[in-house]
Amino acid sequence: MDERRGSATIPDVARLAGVSTATAARALGNYGSVSAATREKVGQAAAALGYRANSLARSMVTGTTNTLGVVLSDIENPFFSRVLRGISDVAHGAGFEVVLVNTDESSDTERNAVRVLTEKRVDGLLVCPADAGSTDHLRWVAEAGTPLVLVDRRIRQVPADSVVVDNRAAARAATQRLTELGHRRIGLITGMDGELAERFAVPGLRGIERALINTTAGRAAGYRDALVEVGVEVRSEYVVSEGFRREDAVRATKQLMSLDGPPTAILALDSLLALGAMQALRELGVRCPDDVSLVGFDDADWTEAVTPPLTVVAQPVQRIGSEACRLLLERIAGSTRPPVHRVLRTELIERGSVAPAPRPHRAERLSS
Ligand code: RIB
């Protein structure tokens, strides 16, 4: 008995069960071949001695830890908490534990998280990259052979599986619905701040789809595409980037509504931003959708409960997590196929927060 830890060791269990230490290790670590009778004998011995698996010792023997490292951008955002639900359901079903790190969209924090999780010998990594322009640490992990799957954002220079949606097409469809309703003055709340915000100040959002950033770049490109289709140039003052918190969106919306010729519709690029926009419109006494139509990204739980219910671009969020985790487990099990890139479908769910543009600002011909 290992007195220092006050708990039985594998050799103690092996002695009591009358088997070799290696056999006891296989039975306790649930790997390799062990007969049912032997497994029963070892289990009884372990129970009698109060044996508790020492995960570090097991990882030294098997080279695995049965843990997955998950690195997400903002666990306060309902999108990421639901992605985590998808990941953890699949992981637990396969006997894996999940170790979570939140990056707040900081690539430095992400880089450190990847280093620490790799040192802790997680069996694989699920990462939502904070900045597509800073990914050498992810490329290094992939090229070193650590199983890695990218979630929500594909990074072309990182040879790893990914599970995403087509953000540009989704944002284009949402903005097209607004132009069909006659809106031409459409604001965009991006959620970016700091240096990233400057990259969305480019005139007309020209080339924004090539900006190596995150999902926001694709959505901004889709917004621009739909406006260009109806002959409208993106006005820089209509693209506001004040940060990704709800209170940042309150400020961004009030900034939009203070413009000469304020927008008659707003596209907010996630559910926290849409919530802030709704709050700002209410505080300003601006009626939604009579005065301003509002569309958000992500079908958070509250979007149907508010008045008016919010029109949203819904992503299959939990499925993004579960499919990413299944891909990772296949890698951990030894799959060597070329990287898989899943693109899941989004859905524009129209509710009460959109209406035809107020008559004085309505485009001449309304699409049905
Ligand atoms: O902030 C959350 C949003 O950004 C989600 O829509 C998700 O796609 C992430 O990229």
Coordinates of C-alpha atoms and ligand atoms in Angstrom, one line a residue:
M1 CA 0.0 0.0 0.0
D2 CA 1.3 3.4 -0.9
E3 CA 1.1 5.1 2.5
R4 CA 2.1 8.5 1.1
R5 CA -1.2 8.7 -0.8
G6 CA -3.2 6.6 1.6
S7 CA -4.6 4.7 -1.3
A8 CA -4.0 1.3 -3.0
T9 CA -1.7 1.2 -6.1
I10 CA -2.0 -1.1 -9.1
P11 CA 0.6 -3.5 -7.7
D12 CA -1.5 -3.7 -4.5
V13 CA -4.6 -4.6 -6.5
A14 CA -2.6 -7.1 -8.6
R15 CA -1.3 -8.9 -5.5
L16 CA -4.7 -9.2 -4.0
A17 CA -6.3 -10.4 -7.3
G18 CA -3.4 -12.8 -7.9
V19 CA -2.6 -11.4 -11.3
S20 CA 0.4 -9.6 -12.8
T21 CA 0.7 -5.8 -12.5
A22 CA 0.4 -5.4 -16.2
T23 CA -2.8 -7.4 -16.3
A24 CA -4.2 -5.4 -13.4
A25 CA -3.3 -2.2 -15.2
R26 CA -5.1 -3.3 -18.4
A27 CA -8.2 -4.2 -16.4
L28 CA -8.2 -1.0 -14.4
G29 CA -7.3 1.2 -17.4
N30 CA -9.9 -0.5 -19.6
Y31 CA -7.5 -1.1 -22.5
G32 CA -5.9 -4.1 -24.0
S33 CA -7.2 -7.7 -23.7
V34 CA -8.5 -9.0 -20.3
S35 CA -10.8 -11.9 -19.8
A36 CA -14.1 -11.2 -18.1
A37 CA -13.2 -13.5 -15.2
T38 CA -9.9 -11.6 -14.6
R39 CA -11.6 -8.2 -15.0
E40 CA -14.1 -9.3 -12.3
K41 CA -11.3 -10.5 -10.0
V42 CA -9.3 -7.3 -10.4
G43 CA -12.5 -5.2 -9.9
Q44 CA -13.3 -6.9 -6.7
A45 CA -9.7 -6.5 -5.4
A46 CA -9.8 -2.8 -6.4
A47 CA -13.1 -2.3 -4.5
A48 CA -11.8 -4.1 -1.5
L49 CA -8.7 -1.9 -1.3
G50 CA -10.5 1.4 -2.2
Y51 CA -8.3 1.8 -5.3
R52 CA -8.7 5.2 -7.1
A53 CA -7.3 5.4 -10.6
N54 CA -4.3 7.7 -10.8
S55 CA -4.9 9.4 -14.1
L56 CA -1.3 10.5 -14.4
A57 CA 0.0 6.9 -13.8
R58 CA -2.5 5.6 -16.3
S59 CA -1.5 8.1 -18.9
M60 CA 2.2 7.1 -18.4
V61 CA 1.2 3.5 -19.1
T62 CA -1.3 4.0 -22.0
G63 CA -0.1 7.3 -23.4
T64 CA -3.7 8.5 -23.2
T65 CA -5.6 10.6 -20.7
N66 CA -9.1 10.2 -21.9
T67 CA -9.5 14.0 -21.9
L68 CA -10.3 16.5 -24.7
G69 CA -9.1 20.1 -24.6
V70 CA -11.8 22.6 -25.7
V71 CA -10.8 26.2 -26.4
L72 CA -13.7 28.5 -27.1
S73 CA -14.0 32.3 -27.6
D74 CA -16.6 33.5 -25.2
I75 CA -18.4 31.1 -22.8
E76 CA -20.8 33.8 -21.7
N77 CA -22.2 33.8 -25.3
P78 CA -25.1 31.3 -25.6
F79 CA -23.6 30.1 -28.9
F80 CA -20.5 28.8 -27.3
S81 CA -22.2 27.3 -24.3
R82 CA -24.5 25.4 -26.7
V83 CA -21.5 24.3 -28.8
L84 CA -19.9 23.0 -25.5
R85 CA -23.1 21.0 -24.8
G86 CA -22.8 19.3 -28.2
I87 CA -19.1 18.5 -27.5
S88 CA -19.5 17.3 -24.0
D89 CA -22.5 15.0 -24.7
V90 CA -20.5 13.2 -27.4
A91 CA -17.3 13.2 -25.3
H92 CA -18.9 11.8 -22.2
G93 CA -20.7 9.1 -24.3
A94 CA -17.3 7.9 -25.4
G95 CA -15.8 8.0 -22.0
F96 CA -13.8 11.2 -22.3
E97 CA -13.7 14.1 -20.0
V98 CA -13.6 17.7 -21.3
V99 CA -11.1 20.5 -20.1
L100 CA -12.4 23.9 -21.2
V101 CA -10.5 27.2 -21.7
N102 CA -12.2 30.5 -22.5
T103 CA -10.1 32.9 -24.7
D104 CA -12.4 36.0 -25.0
E105 CA -11.3 36.1 -28.6
S106 CA -7.7 36.7 -27.6
S107 CA -5.2 34.8 -29.8
D108 CA -2.5 35.2 -27.1
T109 CA -4.8 33.4 -24.6
E110 CA -5.6 30.8 -27.2
R111 CA -1.9 30.2 -27.9
N112 CA -1.2 29.7 -24.2
A113 CA -4.3 27.4 -23.8
V114 CA -3.1 25.2 -26.6
R115 CA 0.4 25.0 -25.1
V116 CA -0.9 24.1 -21.6
L117 CA -3.4 21.6 -22.8
T118 CA -0.8 19.9 -25.0
E119 CA 1.6 19.7 -22.1
K120 CA -1.2 18.1 -20.0
R121 CA -1.4 15.4 -22.8
V122 CA -5.0 15.8 -23.7
D123 CA -5.9 13.2 -26.3
G124 CA -7.2 15.8 -28.7
L125 CA -8.1 19.5 -29.1
L126 CA -11.2 21.3 -30.3
V127 CA -10.5 25.0 -31.0
C128 CA -12.5 28.0 -32.1
P129 CA -9.7 30.1 -33.5
A130 CA -9.8 33.7 -32.2
D131 CA -7.9 35.3 -35.1
A132 CA -7.4 33.6 -38.5
G133 CA -4.4 35.8 -38.9
S134 CA -2.6 34.3 -36.0
T135 CA -2.6 30.5 -36.2
D136 CA 0.9 29.2 -36.4
H137 CA 0.4 27.5 -33.0
L138 CA -2.6 25.6 -34.5
R139 CA -0.6 24.6 -37.6
W140 CA 2.2 23.4 -35.3
V141 CA -0.3 21.2 -33.3
A142 CA -1.8 19.7 -36.5
E143 CA 1.6 19.0 -38.1
A144 CA 2.9 17.5 -34.8
G145 CA 0.1 14.9 -35.1
T146 CA -2.1 16.0 -32.2
P147 CA -5.7 15.4 -33.1
L148 CA -7.2 18.8 -33.8
V149 CA -10.6 20.0 -35.0
L150 CA -11.5 23.6 -35.7
V151 CA -15.0 24.7 -34.6
D152 CA -17.1 27.5 -36.1
R153 CA -14.1 28.9 -38.1
R154 CA -12.1 27.1 -40.8
I155 CA -8.5 28.2 -41.2
R156 CA -7.2 27.2 -44.6
Q157 CA -3.5 27.2 -43.6
V158 CA -4.2 24.8 -40.8
P159 CA -4.4 21.1 -42.0
A160 CA -7.2 20.1 -39.6
D161 CA -10.9 19.0 -39.7
S162 CA -13.4 21.8 -39.3
V163 CA -17.1 22.2 -38.8
V164 CA -18.6 25.6 -39.8
V165 CA -21.6 27.3 -41.5
D166 CA -21.5 29.5 -44.6
N167 CA -21.5 32.8 -42.8
R168 CA -21.4 34.9 -46.0
A169 CA -24.4 33.2 -47.6
A170 CA -26.3 33.3 -44.3
A171 CA -25.7 37.1 -43.8
R172 CA -26.5 37.7 -47.5
A173 CA -29.8 35.9 -47.2
A174 CA -30.8 37.9 -44.1
T175 CA -29.9 41.2 -45.7
Q176 CA -31.7 40.2 -49.0
R177 CA -34.8 39.7 -46.9
L178 CA -34.5 43.3 -45.7
T179 CA -33.9 44.7 -49.2
E180 CA -36.9 42.7 -50.4
L181 CA -38.9 44.6 -47.8
G182 CA -37.7 47.9 -49.3
H183 CA -34.9 48.7 -46.8
R184 CA -31.9 50.5 -48.3
R185 CA -30.5 52.1 -45.1
I186 CA -29.4 49.0 -43.3
G187 CA -27.0 49.2 -40.3
L188 CA -24.5 46.4 -39.3
I189 CA -23.4 45.8 -35.7
T190 CA -20.3 43.7 -36.1
G191 CA -19.3 43.1 -32.4
M192 CA -15.6 43.8 -33.2
D193 CA -13.4 46.1 -31.1
G194 CA -9.8 47.4 -30.9
E195 CA -7.6 46.6 -33.9
L196 CA -10.1 44.3 -35.4
A197 CA -12.7 47.1 -35.5
E198 CA -10.4 49.1 -37.7
R199 CA -10.5 46.3 -40.3
F200 CA -14.2 46.8 -40.7
A201 CA -13.9 50.5 -41.3
V202 CA -12.6 49.8 -44.8
P203 CA -14.7 51.9 -47.3
G204 CA -17.6 49.9 -48.8
L205 CA -16.3 46.8 -46.8
R206 CA -14.4 46.1 -50.0
G207 CA -12.3 42.9 -49.7
I208 CA -13.5 42.2 -46.1
E209 CA -14.0 38.5 -47.0
R210 CA -10.3 38.2 -47.5
A211 CA -9.5 39.7 -44.1
L212 CA -8.2 36.9 -42.0
I213 CA -10.3 37.5 -38.9
N214 CA -13.3 35.3 -37.9
T215 CA -16.9 34.6 -38.8
T216 CA -17.7 38.4 -38.7
A217 CA -15.7 39.0 -41.9
G218 CA -17.8 36.5 -43.8
R219 CA -21.0 37.9 -42.4
A220 CA -20.0 41.5 -43.3
A221 CA -19.2 40.3 -46.8
G222 CA -22.6 38.8 -47.1
Y223 CA -24.3 42.0 -45.9
R224 CA -22.2 44.0 -48.5
D225 CA -23.1 41.5 -51.3
A226 CA -26.8 41.9 -50.7
L227 CA -26.6 45.7 -50.7
V228 CA -24.5 45.8 -53.9
E229 CA -27.1 43.6 -55.5
V230 CA -29.7 46.4 -55.2
G231 CA -27.3 49.1 -56.2
V232 CA -26.5 50.3 -52.6
E233 CA -22.9 51.2 -51.6
V234 CA -22.1 50.2 -48.0
R235 CA -21.9 53.5 -45.9
S236 CA -19.1 53.3 -43.4
E237 CA -21.1 55.1 -40.8
Y238 CA -23.7 52.3 -41.0
V239 CA -21.1 49.7 -40.0
V240 CA -20.4 50.0 -36.2
S241 CA -17.9 48.0 -34.2
E242 CA -18.1 48.8 -30.5
G243 CA -17.3 45.4 -29.0
F244 CA -19.0 42.0 -28.5
R245 CA -20.9 42.6 -25.2
R246 CA -24.6 43.4 -25.0
E247 CA -23.8 46.8 -23.6
D248 CA -21.5 47.5 -26.5
A249 CA -24.4 46.8 -28.9
V250 CA -26.6 49.3 -26.9
R251 CA -23.9 51.9 -27.6
A252 CA -23.6 50.9 -31.2
T253 CA -27.3 51.1 -31.9
K254 CA -27.6 54.5 -30.3
Q255 CA -24.7 55.6 -32.5
L256 CA -26.6 54.4 -35.6
M257 CA -29.9 56.0 -34.6
S258 CA -28.1 59.3 -33.9
L259 CA -27.0 59.6 -37.6
D260 CA -28.6 62.0 -40.0
G261 CA -30.8 59.6 -42.0
P262 CA -30.6 56.7 -39.5
P263 CA -31.0 53.1 -40.7
T264 CA -34.5 51.7 -41.1
A265 CA -33.1 48.2 -40.5
I266 CA -30.2 46.7 -38.5
L267 CA -28.4 43.4 -38.8
A268 CA -26.7 42.3 -35.5
L269 CA -24.1 39.6 -35.9
D270 CA -24.9 37.5 -32.8
S271 CA -27.5 37.1 -30.1
L272 CA -25.8 39.3 -27.5
L273 CA -25.5 42.1 -30.0
A274 CA -29.2 41.7 -31.1
L275 CA -30.3 41.8 -27.4
G276 CA -28.3 45.1 -27.0
A277 CA -29.9 46.5 -30.1
M278 CA -33.4 45.7 -28.8
Q279 CA -32.6 47.3 -25.5
A280 CA -31.3 50.5 -27.2
L281 CA -34.3 50.8 -29.5
R282 CA -36.6 50.5 -26.5
E283 CA -34.6 53.0 -24.5
L284 CA -34.8 55.4 -27.5
G285 CA -38.5 54.9 -27.9
V286 CA -37.9 53.6 -31.4
R287 CA -40.6 51.1 -32.4
C288 CA -39.4 47.7 -33.8
P289 CA -40.4 46.9 -36.5
D290 CA -42.5 49.9 -37.3
D291 CA -39.6 52.3 -37.3
V292 CA -36.6 49.9 -37.4
S293 CA -36.5 46.3 -38.4
L294 CA -34.0 44.1 -36.6
V295 CA -32.4 40.7 -37.5
G296 CA -29.9 38.9 -35.3
F297 CA -27.6 35.9 -35.7
D298 CA -28.1 32.8 -33.5
D299 CA -31.5 31.6 -32.3
A300 CA -30.9 32.1 -28.6
D301 CA -33.6 30.9 -26.1
W302 CA -34.9 34.4 -25.5
T303 CA -35.5 35.4 -29.2
E304 CA -39.0 34.0 -29.3
A305 CA -40.0 35.3 -25.9
V306 CA -39.4 39.0 -26.5
T307 CA -41.8 41.5 -28.1
P308 CA -41.6 41.5 -31.0
P309 CA -40.1 38.0 -31.4
L310 CA -36.7 38.4 -33.1
T311 CA -36.0 37.4 -36.7
V312 CA -32.7 35.4 -36.7
V313 CA -30.2 33.5 -38.7
A314 CA -30.3 30.2 -36.8
Q315 CA -27.2 28.0 -36.8
P316 CA -27.3 24.2 -35.9
V317 CA -25.2 25.1 -32.9
Q318 CA -25.3 22.0 -30.8
R319 CA -24.6 19.9 -34.0
I320 CA -21.6 22.0 -34.7
G321 CA -20.2 20.9 -31.4
S322 CA -21.3 17.2 -31.6
E323 CA -20.0 16.8 -35.2
A324 CA -16.7 18.4 -34.3
C325 CA -16.3 16.1 -31.3
R326 CA -17.1 13.0 -33.4
L327 CA -14.5 14.0 -36.0
L328 CA -12.0 14.4 -33.2
L329 CA -12.7 11.0 -31.7
E330 CA -12.2 9.5 -35.1
R331 CA -8.8 11.1 -35.3
I332 CA -7.9 9.9 -31.7
A333 CA -8.9 6.4 -32.8
G334 CA -6.3 6.7 -35.6
S335 CA -8.1 8.0 -38.7
T336 CA -5.6 9.3 -41.2
R337 CA -7.9 10.5 -43.9
P338 CA -7.3 14.0 -45.4
P339 CA -8.9 16.9 -43.4
V340 CA -12.7 16.9 -43.5
H341 CA -14.5 20.3 -43.8
R342 CA -18.2 20.2 -42.8
V343 CA -20.4 23.2 -43.8
L344 CA -23.7 22.9 -42.0
R345 CA -26.9 24.7 -43.1
T346 CA -28.3 27.8 -41.5
E347 CA -31.9 28.9 -41.5
L348 CA -33.4 32.4 -41.6
I349 CA -36.3 32.3 -39.2
E350 CA -38.6 35.3 -39.9
R351 CA -40.5 36.5 -36.8
G352 CA -42.1 39.8 -35.8
S353 CA -39.0 42.1 -35.8
V354 CA -39.0 42.8 -39.5
A355 CA -41.5 44.7 -41.6
P356 CA -41.5 46.7 -44.8
A357 CA -39.4 49.9 -44.7
P358 CA -41.3 52.9 -43.4
R359 CA -43.0 54.4 -46.5
P360 CA -40.9 57.5 -46.9
H361 CA -37.7 55.4 -47.1
R362 CA -39.2 52.4 -48.9
A363 CA -37.4 51.4 -52.2
E364 CA -39.6 52.0 -55.2
R365 CA -40.5 48.5 -56.0
L366 CA -41.2 46.1 -53.2
S367 CA -40.4 42.4 -53.8
S368 CA -43.3 40.2 -52.6
Ligands
RIB1 O1 -20.3 35.6 -31.0 C1 -20.9 34.4 -31.3 C2 -21.0 34.3 -32.8 O2 -19.7 34.3 -33.4 C3 -21.6 33.0 -33.2 O3 -22.5 33.4 -34.2 C4 -20.5 32.2 -33.7 O4 -20.7 31.8 -35.1 C5 -19.2 33.0 -33.5 O5 -18.4 32.9 -34.6

